XYZ file of C-alpha atoms in Angstrom:
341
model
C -2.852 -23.288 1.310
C -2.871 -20.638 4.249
C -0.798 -18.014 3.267
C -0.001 -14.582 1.135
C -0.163 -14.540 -2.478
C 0.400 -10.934 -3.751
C -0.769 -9.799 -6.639
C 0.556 -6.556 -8.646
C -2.438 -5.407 -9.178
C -3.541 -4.109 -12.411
C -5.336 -0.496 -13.014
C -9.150 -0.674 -13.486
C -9.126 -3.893 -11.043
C -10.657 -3.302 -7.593
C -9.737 -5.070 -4.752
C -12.619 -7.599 -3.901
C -11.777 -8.266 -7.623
C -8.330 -9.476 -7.054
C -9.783 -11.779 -4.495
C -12.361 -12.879 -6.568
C -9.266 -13.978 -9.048
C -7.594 -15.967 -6.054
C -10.183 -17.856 -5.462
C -10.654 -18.626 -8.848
C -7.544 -19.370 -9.102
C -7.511 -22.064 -6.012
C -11.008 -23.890 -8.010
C -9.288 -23.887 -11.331
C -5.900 -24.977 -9.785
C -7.889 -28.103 -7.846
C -6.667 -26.779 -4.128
C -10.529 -26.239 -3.004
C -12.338 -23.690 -1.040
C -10.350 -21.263 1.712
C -11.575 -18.407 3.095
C -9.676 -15.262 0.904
C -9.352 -11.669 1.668
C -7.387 -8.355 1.254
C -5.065 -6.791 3.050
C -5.935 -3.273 2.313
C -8.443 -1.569 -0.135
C -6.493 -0.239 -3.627
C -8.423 2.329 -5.624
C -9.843 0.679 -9.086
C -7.160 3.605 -10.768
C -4.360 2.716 -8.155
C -1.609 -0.477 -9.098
C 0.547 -2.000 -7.195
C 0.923 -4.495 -3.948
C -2.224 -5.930 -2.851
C -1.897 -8.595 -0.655
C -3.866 -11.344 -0.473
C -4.665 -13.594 2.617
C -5.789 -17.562 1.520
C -7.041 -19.538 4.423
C -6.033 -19.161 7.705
C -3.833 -15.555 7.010
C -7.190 -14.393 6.754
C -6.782 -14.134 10.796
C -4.712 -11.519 9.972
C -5.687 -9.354 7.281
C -6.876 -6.849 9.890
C -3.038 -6.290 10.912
C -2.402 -5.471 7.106
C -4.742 -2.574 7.589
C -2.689 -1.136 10.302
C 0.766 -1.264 8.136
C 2.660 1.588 6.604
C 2.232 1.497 3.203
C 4.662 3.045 0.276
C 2.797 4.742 -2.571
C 4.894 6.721 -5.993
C 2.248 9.314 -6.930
C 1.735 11.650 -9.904
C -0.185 15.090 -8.537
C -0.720 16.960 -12.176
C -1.229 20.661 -11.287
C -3.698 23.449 -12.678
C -6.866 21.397 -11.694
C -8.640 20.397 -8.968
C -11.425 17.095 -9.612
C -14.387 16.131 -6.992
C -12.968 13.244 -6.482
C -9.165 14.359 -6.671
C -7.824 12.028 -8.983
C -8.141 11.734 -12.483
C -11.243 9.818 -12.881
C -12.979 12.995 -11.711
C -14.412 16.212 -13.078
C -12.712 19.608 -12.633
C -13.721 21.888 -9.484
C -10.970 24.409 -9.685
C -8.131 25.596 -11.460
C -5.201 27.779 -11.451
C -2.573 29.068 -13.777
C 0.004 28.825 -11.267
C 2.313 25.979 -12.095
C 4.917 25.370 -9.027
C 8.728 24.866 -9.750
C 11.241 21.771 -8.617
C 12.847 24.317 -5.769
C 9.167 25.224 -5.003
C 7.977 21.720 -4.356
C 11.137 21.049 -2.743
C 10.628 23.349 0.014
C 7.025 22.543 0.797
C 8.186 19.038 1.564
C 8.751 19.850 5.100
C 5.360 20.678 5.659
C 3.752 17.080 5.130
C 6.512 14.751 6.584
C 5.867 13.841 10.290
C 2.379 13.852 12.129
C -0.222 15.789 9.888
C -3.592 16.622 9.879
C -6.054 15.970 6.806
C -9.341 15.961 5.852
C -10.187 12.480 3.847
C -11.279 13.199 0.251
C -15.528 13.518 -0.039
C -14.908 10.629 -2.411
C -14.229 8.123 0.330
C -15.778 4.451 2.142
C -15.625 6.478 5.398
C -19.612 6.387 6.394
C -21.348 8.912 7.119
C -24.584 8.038 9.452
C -23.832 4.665 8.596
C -23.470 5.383 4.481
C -20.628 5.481 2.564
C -19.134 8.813 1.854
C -18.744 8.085 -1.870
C -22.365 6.853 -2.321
C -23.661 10.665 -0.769
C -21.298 12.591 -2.967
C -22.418 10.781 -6.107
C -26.138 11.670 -5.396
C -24.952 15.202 -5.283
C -25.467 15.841 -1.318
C -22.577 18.191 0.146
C -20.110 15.867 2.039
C -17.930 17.271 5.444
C -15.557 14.906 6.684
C -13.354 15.474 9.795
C -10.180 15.764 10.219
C -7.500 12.812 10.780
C -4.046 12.426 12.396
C -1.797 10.274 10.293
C 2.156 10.482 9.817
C 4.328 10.775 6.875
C 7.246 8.936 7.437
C 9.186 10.259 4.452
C 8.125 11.988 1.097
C 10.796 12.467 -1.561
C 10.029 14.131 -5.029
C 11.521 13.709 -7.808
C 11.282 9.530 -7.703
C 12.925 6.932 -9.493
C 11.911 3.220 -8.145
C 11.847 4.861 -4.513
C 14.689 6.908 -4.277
C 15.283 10.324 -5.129
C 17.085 11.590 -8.808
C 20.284 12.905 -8.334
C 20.018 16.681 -9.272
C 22.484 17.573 -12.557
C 23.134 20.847 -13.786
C 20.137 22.302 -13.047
C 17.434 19.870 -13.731
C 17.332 16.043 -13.451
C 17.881 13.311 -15.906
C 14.744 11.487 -16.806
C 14.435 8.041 -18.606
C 13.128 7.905 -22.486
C 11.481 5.448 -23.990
C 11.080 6.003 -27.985
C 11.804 9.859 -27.679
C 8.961 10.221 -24.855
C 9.382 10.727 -21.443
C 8.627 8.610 -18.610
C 7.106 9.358 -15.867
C 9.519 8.869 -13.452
C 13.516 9.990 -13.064
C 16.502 8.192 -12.803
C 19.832 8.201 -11.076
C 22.765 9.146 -12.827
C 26.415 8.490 -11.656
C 26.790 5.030 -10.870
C 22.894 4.978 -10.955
C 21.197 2.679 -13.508
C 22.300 2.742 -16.862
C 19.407 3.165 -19.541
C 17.466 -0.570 -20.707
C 17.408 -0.920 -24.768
C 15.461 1.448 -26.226
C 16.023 3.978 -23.621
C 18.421 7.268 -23.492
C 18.487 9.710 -21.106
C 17.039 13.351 -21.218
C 17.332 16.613 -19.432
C 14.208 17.591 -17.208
C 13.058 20.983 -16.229
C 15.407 23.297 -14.357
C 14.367 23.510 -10.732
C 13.189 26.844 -11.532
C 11.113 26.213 -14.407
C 7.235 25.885 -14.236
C 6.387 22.011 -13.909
C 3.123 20.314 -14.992
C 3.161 17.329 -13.181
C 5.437 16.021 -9.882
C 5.766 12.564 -8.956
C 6.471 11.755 -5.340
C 7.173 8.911 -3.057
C 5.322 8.683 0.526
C 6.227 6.196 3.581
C 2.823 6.813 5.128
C 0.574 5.476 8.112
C -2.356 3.720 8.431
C -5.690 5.638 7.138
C -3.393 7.899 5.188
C -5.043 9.507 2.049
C -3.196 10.161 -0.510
C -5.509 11.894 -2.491
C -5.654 14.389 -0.073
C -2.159 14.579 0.614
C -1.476 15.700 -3.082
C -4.453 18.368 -2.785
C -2.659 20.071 0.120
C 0.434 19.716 -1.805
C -0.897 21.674 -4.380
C -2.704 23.824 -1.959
C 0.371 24.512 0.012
C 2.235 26.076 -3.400
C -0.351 28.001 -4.582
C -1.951 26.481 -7.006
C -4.321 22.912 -7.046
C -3.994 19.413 -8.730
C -4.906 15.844 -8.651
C -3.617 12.255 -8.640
C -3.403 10.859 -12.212
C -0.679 7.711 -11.158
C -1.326 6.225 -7.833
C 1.212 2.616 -7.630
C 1.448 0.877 -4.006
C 5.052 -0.427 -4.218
C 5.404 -1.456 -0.321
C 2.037 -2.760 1.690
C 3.595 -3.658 5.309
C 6.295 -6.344 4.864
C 4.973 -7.391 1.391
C 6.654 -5.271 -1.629
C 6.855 -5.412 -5.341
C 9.228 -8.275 -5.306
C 7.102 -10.732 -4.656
C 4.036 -9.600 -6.310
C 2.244 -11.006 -9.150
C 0.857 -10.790 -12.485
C -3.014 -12.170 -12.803
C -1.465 -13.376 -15.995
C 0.947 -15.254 -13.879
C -1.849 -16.576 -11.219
C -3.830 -18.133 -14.044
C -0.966 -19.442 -15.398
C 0.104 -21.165 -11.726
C -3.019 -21.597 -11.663
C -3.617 -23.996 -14.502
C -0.357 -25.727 -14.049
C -1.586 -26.527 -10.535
C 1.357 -24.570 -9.019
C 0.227 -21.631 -6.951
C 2.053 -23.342 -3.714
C 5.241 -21.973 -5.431
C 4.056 -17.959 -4.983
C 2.235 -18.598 -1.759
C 4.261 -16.736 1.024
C 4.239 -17.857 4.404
C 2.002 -17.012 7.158
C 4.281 -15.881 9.200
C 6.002 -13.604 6.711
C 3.090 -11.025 7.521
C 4.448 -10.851 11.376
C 7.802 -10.690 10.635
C 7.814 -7.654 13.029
C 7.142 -9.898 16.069
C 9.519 -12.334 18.146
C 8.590 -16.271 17.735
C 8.018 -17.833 21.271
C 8.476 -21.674 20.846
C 6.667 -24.093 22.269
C 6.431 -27.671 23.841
C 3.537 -30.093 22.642
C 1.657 -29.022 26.102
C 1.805 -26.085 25.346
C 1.004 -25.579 21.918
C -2.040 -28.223 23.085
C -3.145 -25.658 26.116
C -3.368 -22.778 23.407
C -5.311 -24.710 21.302
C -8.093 -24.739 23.866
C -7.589 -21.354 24.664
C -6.292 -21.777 28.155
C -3.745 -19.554 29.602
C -0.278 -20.529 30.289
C 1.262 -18.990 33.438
C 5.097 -18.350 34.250
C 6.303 -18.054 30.853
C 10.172 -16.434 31.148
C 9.449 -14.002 28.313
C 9.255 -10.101 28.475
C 5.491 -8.463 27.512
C 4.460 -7.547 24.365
C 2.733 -10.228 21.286
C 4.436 -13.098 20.090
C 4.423 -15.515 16.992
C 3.735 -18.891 18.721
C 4.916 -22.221 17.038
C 5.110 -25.287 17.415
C 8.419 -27.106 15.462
C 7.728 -24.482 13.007
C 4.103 -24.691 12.739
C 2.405 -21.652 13.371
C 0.097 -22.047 16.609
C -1.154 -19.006 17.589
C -0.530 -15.068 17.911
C -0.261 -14.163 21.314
C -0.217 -11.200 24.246
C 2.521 -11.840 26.785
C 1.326 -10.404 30.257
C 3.610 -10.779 33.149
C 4.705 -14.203 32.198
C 1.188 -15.262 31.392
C 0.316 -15.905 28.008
C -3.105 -15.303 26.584
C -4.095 -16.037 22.688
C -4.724 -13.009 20.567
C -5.639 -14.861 16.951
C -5.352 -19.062 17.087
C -4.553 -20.714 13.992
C -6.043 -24.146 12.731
C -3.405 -25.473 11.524
């Protein structure tokens, strides 16, 4: 069991949680103890892709950190919270409610490298204290400013892509007469499910209430903050009330799970079935095969000299058996992360 089992995870579950229910799982399931961690905090009122590393993945959960992630977000305009999503109280407000050209042309503005300030809300520490724990006793919190990039942010969203625009508005999926809160394509897009039938939204110059958006974003990327300045930027404020990771690195929705469905592979002893590879969570890296002397070298954490392969990390292995993750240096090879296996 060393591997990626991703779970969907629910809202109200935080993410020590969901690897508290892994390695539940693994006891009730018979498999024994392994080490377990995350692959990158999710808010208690986020959802979505949380991966989770079982044994000797572990190794790399800190590489998980460092991924893009892909987040659909609702930003509800007219008021500002303290802690900028909905599980806050209100700060500020504003009548001004922006239109669909409106947020269209702001868009611009946060794709590529941007600046932002973290919300106050935050595990950043300050003087060795979490941010979150100061604001909650009521002292004033300043946090500096951060570099990140937006790779791509796309309003409205259906499933990641953008609604095609129809006379004037987009078409938005129903379900029992009420909207949901997302779009969908239309011509050739998907056709409604049972139940569903599809309804005119807003006019792109009508006031909106709420926008939901789709970000590609870098590491340390906030997107609390990023829907503030949104606001911000069209004259108005607003926080998050849907936050759903749908992509974390090269783990997506796909292949996430249910904790319905990890007790139940759980119980029937089968959690082997959902367990992704190791290597699955360096698919961005070349594999650099090796011989038995090799593989045996790295193991001890000796160097091997004259390899013919250019610099940069590789995915060692030996007949398939992960080995070790390694820095190629003018044909010398040095270990980065060994695996046990």
């Amino acid at each position: 069991m060393h591997g990626w089992i991703i779970l969907d995870k629910p809202l109200g579950l935080g993410s020590t949680q969901g690897v508290s229910a892994v390695k539940r799982a693994l006891r009730s399931g018979g498999y024994g103890k392994f080490k377990v961690g995350h692959g990158g905090t999710l808010d208690p009122l986020a959802t979505g892709v949380l991966p989770i590393a079982v044994g000797e993945a572990t190794k790399l959960a800190g590489r998980m950190l460092d991924s893009d992630k892909i987040y659909d977000f609702t930003v509800m305009f007219g008021v500002q919270t303290d802690t900028l999503d909905a599980e806050g109280v209100g700060i500020a407000t504003s009548d001004v409610r922006p239109t669909l050209a409106a947020v269209e042309a702001v868009l611009a503005q946060f794709t590529g490298p941007i600046s932002q300030v973290p919300p106050a809300y935050s595990a950043l520490k300050i003087d060795g204290e979490r941010a979150y724990d100061l604001a909650r006793a009521g002292h004033e919190v300043v946090l500096a400013s951060r570099d990140v990039t937006i790779h791509s942010l796309s309003s409205p969203v259906r499933g990641g892509g953008p609604a095609q625009l129809v006379e004037g508005g987009f078409r938005e999926r129903t379900v029992g007469g009420e909207p949901s809160s997302t779009p969908v394509q239309v011509d050739g897009g998907p056709t409604p499910r049972a139940g569903e039938e599809l309804q005119e939204a807003p006019p792109p110059h009508s006031p909106l209430e709420e926008v939901t958006f789709t970000a590609h974003v870098s590491k340390g990327t906030y997107i609390r903050s990023l829907a503030r300045d949104i606001a911000i930027a069209l004259g108005t404020v607003g926080h998050v009330t849907m936050l759903r990771r749908t992509k974390a690195g090269p783990f997506d929705l796909t292949s996430a799970i249910s904790l319905d469905k990890l007790d139940e592979l759980a119980k029937a002893s089968a959690l082997e079935d959902v367990l992704l590879p190791l290597r699955v969570a360096l698919d961005d890296i070349p594999a650099l095969s090796l011989t038995p002397d090799q593989a045996g070298a790295l193991r001890q954490g000796r160097i091997l000299a004259g390899i013919a392969a250019d610099d940069g990390q590789y995915f060692a292995e030996l007949d398939a058996v992960p080995v070790a993750l390694v820095e190629v240096e003018d044909g010398d090879v040095r270990v980065v992360r060994g695996f046990n296996l």
